[in-house]
C-alpha positions as a printed NumPy array, in Angstrom:
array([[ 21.152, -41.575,  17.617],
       [ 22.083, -38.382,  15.676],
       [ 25.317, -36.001,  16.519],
       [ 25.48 , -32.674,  14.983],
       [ 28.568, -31.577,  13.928],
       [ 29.877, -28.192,  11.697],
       [ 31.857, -29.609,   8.365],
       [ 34.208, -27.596,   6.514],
       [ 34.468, -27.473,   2.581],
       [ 37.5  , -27.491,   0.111],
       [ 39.106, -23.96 ,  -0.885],
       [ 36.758, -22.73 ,  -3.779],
       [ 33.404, -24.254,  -2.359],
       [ 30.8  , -21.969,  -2.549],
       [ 29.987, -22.595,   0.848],
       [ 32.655, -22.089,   4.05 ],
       [ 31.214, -24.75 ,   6.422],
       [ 27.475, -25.781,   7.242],
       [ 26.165, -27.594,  10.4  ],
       [ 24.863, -31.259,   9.548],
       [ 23.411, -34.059,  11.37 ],
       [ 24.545, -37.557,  10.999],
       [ 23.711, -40.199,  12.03 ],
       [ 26.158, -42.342,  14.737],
       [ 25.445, -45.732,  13.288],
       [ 25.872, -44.61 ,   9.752],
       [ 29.108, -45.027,   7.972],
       [ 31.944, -42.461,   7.446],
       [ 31.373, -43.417,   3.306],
       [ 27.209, -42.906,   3.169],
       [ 27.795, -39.597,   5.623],
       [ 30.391, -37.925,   2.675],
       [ 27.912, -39.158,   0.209],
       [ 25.026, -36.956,   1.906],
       [ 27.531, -34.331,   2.184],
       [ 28.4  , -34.171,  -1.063],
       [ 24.878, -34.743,  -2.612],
       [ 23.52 , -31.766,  -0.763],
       [ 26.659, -29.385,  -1.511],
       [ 26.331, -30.403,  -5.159],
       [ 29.865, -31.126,  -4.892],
       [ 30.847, -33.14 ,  -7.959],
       [ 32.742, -36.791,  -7.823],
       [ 32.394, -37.553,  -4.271],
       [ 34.553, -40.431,  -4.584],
       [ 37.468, -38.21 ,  -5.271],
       [ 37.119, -36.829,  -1.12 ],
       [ 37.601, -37.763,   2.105],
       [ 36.309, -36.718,   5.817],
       [ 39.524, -35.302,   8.474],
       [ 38.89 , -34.646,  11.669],
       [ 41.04 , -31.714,  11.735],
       [ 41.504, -30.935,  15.826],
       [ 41.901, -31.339,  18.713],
       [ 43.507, -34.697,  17.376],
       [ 44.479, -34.932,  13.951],
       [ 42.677, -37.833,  12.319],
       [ 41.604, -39.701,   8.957],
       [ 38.184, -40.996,   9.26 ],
       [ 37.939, -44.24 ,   7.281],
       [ 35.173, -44.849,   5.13 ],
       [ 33.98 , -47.943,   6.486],
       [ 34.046, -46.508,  10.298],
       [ 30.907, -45.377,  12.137],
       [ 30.562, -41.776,  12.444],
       [ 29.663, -42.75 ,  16.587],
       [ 33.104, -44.116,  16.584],
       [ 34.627, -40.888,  16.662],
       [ 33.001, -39.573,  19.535],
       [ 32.407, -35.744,  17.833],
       [ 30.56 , -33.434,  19.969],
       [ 28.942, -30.455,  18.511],
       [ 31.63 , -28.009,  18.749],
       [ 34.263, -30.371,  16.8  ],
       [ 34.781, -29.879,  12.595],
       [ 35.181, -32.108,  10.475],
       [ 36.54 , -30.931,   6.658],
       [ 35.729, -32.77 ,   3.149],
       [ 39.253, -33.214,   1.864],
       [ 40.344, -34.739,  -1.267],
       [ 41.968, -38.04 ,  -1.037],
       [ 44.945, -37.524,  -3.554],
       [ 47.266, -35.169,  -1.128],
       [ 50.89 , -33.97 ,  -1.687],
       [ 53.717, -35.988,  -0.041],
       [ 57.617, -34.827,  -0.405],
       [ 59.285, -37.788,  -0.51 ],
       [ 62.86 , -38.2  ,  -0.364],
       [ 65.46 , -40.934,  -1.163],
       [ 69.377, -40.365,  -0.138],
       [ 69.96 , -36.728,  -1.718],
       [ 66.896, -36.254,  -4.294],
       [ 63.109, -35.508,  -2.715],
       [ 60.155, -35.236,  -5.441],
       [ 56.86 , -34.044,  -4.259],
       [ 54.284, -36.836,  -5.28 ],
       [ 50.714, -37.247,  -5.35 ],
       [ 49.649, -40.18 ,  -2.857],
       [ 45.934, -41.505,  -2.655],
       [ 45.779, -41.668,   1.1  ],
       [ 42.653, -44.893,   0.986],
       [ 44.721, -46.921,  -1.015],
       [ 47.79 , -49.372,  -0.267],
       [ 50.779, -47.808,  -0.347],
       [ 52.617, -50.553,  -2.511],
       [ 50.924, -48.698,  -4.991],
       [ 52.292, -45.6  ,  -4.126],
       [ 55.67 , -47.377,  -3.982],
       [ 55.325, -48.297,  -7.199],
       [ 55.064, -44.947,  -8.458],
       [ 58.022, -43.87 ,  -6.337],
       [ 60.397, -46.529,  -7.914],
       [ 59.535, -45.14 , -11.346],
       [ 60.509, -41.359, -10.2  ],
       [ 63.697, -42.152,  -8.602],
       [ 64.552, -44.699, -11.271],
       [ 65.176, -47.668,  -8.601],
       [ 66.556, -50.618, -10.243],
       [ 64.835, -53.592, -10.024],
       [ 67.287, -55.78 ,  -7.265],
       [ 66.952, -52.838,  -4.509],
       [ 63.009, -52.753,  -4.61 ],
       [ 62.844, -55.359,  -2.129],
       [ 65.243, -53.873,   0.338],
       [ 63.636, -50.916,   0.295],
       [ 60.63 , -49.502,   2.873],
       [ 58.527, -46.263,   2.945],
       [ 59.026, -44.392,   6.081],
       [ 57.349, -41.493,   7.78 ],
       [ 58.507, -39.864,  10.947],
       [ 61.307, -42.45 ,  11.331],
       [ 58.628, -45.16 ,  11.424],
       [ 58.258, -47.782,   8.692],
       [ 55.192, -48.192,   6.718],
       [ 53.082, -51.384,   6.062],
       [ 52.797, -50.758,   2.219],
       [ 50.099, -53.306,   2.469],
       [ 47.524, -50.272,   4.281],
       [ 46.666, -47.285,   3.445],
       [ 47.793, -43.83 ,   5.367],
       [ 44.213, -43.568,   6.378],
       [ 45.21 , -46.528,   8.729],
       [ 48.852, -45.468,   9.573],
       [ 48.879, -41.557,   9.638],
       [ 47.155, -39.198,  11.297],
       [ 48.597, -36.037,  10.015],
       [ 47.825, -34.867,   6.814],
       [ 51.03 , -33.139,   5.95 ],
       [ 53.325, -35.731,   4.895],
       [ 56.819, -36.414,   4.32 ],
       [ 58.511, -39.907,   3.412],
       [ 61.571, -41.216,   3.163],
       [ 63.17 , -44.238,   1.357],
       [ 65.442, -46.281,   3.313],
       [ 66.37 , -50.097,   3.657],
       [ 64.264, -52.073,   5.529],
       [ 64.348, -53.375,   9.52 ],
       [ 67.738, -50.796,   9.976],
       [ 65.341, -49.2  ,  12.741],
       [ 64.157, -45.671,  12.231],
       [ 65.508, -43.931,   9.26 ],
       [ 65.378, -40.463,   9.794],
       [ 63.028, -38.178,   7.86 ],
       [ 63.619, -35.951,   5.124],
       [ 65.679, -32.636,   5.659],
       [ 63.44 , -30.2  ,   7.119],
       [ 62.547, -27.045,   5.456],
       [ 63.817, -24.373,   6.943],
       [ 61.901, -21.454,   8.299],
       [ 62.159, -18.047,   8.766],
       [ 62.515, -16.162,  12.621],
       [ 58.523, -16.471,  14.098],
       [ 56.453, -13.891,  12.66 ],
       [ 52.659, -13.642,  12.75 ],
       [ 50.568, -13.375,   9.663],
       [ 47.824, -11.994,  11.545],
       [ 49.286,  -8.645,  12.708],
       [ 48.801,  -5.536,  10.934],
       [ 52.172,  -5.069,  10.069],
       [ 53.445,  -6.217,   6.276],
       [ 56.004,  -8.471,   5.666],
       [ 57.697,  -9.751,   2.658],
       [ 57.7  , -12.414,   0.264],
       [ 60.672, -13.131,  -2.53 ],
       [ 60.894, -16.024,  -5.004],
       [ 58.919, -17.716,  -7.921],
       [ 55.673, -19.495,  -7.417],
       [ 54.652, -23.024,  -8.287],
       [ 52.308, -22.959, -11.513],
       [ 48.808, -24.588, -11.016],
       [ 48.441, -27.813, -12.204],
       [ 44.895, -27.75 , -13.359],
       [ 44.148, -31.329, -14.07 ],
       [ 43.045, -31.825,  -9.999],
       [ 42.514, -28.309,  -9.136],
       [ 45.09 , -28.815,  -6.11 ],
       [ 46.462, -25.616,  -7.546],
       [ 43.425, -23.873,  -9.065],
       [ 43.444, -20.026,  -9.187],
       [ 39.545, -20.196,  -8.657],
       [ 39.279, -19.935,  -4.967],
       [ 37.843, -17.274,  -3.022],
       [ 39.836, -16.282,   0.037],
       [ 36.442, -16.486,   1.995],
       [ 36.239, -20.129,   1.141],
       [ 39.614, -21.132,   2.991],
       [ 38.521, -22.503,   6.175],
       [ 40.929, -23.313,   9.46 ],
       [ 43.592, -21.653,   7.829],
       [ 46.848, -22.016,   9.466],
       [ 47.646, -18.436,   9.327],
       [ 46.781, -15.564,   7.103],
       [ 47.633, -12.126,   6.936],
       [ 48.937,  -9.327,   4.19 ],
       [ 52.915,  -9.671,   2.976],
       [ 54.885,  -7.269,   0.678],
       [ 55.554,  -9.94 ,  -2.357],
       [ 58.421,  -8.783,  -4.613],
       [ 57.494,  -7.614,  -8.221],
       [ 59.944,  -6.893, -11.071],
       [ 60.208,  -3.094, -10.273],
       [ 58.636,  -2.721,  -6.505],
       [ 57.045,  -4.833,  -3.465],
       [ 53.312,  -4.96 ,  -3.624],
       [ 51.11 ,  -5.32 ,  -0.199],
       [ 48.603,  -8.839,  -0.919],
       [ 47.131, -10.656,   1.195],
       [ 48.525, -14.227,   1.659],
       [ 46.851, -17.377,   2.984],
       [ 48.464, -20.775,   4.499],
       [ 46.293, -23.983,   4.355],
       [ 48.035, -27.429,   5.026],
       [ 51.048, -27.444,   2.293],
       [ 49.726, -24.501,  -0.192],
       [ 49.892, -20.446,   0.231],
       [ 47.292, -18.079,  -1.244],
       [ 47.948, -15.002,  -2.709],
       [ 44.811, -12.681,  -3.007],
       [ 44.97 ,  -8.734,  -4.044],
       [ 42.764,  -8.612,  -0.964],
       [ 40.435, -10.786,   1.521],
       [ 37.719, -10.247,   0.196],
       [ 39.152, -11.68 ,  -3.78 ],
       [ 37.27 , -14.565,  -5.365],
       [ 40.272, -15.424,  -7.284],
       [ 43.869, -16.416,  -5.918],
       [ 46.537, -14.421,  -7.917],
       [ 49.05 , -17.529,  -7.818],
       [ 49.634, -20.151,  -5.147],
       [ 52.576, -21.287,  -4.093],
       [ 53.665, -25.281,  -3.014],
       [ 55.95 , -24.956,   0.1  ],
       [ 56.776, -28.194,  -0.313],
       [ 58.41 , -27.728,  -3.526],
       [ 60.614, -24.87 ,  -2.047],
       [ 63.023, -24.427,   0.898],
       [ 62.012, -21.233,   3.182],
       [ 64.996, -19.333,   4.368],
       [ 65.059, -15.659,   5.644],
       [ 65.425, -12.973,   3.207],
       [ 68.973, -11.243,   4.042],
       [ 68.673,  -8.458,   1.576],
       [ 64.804,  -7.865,   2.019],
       [ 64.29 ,  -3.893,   2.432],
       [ 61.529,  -5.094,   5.028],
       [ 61.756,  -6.88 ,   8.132],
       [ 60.592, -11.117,   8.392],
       [ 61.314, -10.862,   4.793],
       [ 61.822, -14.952,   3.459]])
């Protein structure tokens, strides 16, 4: 039996989304492999399929794609499997890469090098996510459904350890009117290596976007009107919606969001 579903690309595809049909006893892996192979999207083993609404959810490689029940008005987006997770531990948070198909001890590992754990606490210790603790011996594709993450380091069976300090957000304002708003503050340089922060993405190839909308950013001598994109954890900045090149791009998860006091414009943060 066949389902027919639309399926969304990473910012900087050349395509936006396409309309495919799979079939419902094939695996989630040999689907993204068809996917991939017809998109000419290079290293398929570096991605992952998300069922982004109603209900956030992973799909797991070895599932059926009939499992999910998708009708035909239901997306699904190619994602990469190495995401960003701000993890925190007492006082310090580091934002961390985390392949989200593998066990987490290995993640863990990497977390006790960055916050320089000694040795005698490792065992105490448990990865926690929403107050919940984490079986480091699956992967988040079993355990999470959301694919904006944030961890926390705490000893283990103490209950639920509360979750790192929230960022803090400006009054509710929405991207999408015609009015301008403001933006102050550095941005996060792109990393390059995995393109998680790659300049080369069209604004057109953003799909789902959480909101979008033009902003007044702050230059050295005056504020300049761009238009600014939010997908998942990252914001786009584009001279315009119709650029095929983001001016910068900006981690929010590396920065706390406040509201601008001294902003000559209103929703300024």
């Amino acid at each position: 039996m066949s389902i027919v579903v639309k399926v969304g690309f990473p910012p900087g595809h050349s395509t936006l989304h396409c309309m495919i049909k799979a079939d419902s006893n094939a695996t989630v892996r040999d689907t993204l492999k068809g996917i991939t192979s017809k998109q000419n999207i290079p290293f398929p083993e570096q991605y992952i399929l998300y069922i982004p609404q109603p209900q956030p959810k992973w799909m797991a490689d070895d599932c059926l794609m009939g499992s999910f029940h998708l009708r035909p008005q239901d997306m699904i987006e190619v994602k990469k499997k190495h995401q960003m997770v701000r993890t925190a531990l007492d006082k310090t948070t580091h934002t961390l890469l985390v392949d989200v198909t593998r066990p987490l001890h290995e993640f863990m590992s990497w977390v006790i090098v960055k916050f320089m754990i000694e040795e005698e606490e490792v065992p105490s210790l448990g990865l926690y996510c929403k107050g919940i603790e984490l079986n480091q011996e699956k992967t988040l594709v079993e355990q999470c459904s959301d694919n904006v993450l944030l961890f926390t380091v705490g000893k283990r069976g103490v209950g639920n350890v509360p979750p790192p300090p929230p960022i803090k957000s400006p009054p509710p304002f929405r991207l999408s009117d015609s009015r301008s708003t403001s933006l102050g503050g550095d941005v996060y340089p792109p990393s390059g290596d995995d393109g998680s922060f790659s300049l080369l993405v069209a604004a057109k190839s953003i799909v789902n976007p959480q909101m979008e909308g033009y902003l007044r950013k702050q230059s050295k001598k005056d504020w300049k009107k761009k238009y600014f994109i939010l997908k998942d954890k990252t914001l786009y900045c584009f001279k315009s919606s119709q650029d095929r090149k983001a001016s910068s791009v900006i981690n929010l998860l590396s920065y706390t969001v406040q509201p601008a006091l001294l902003s000559v414009y209103l929703f300024g943060f």
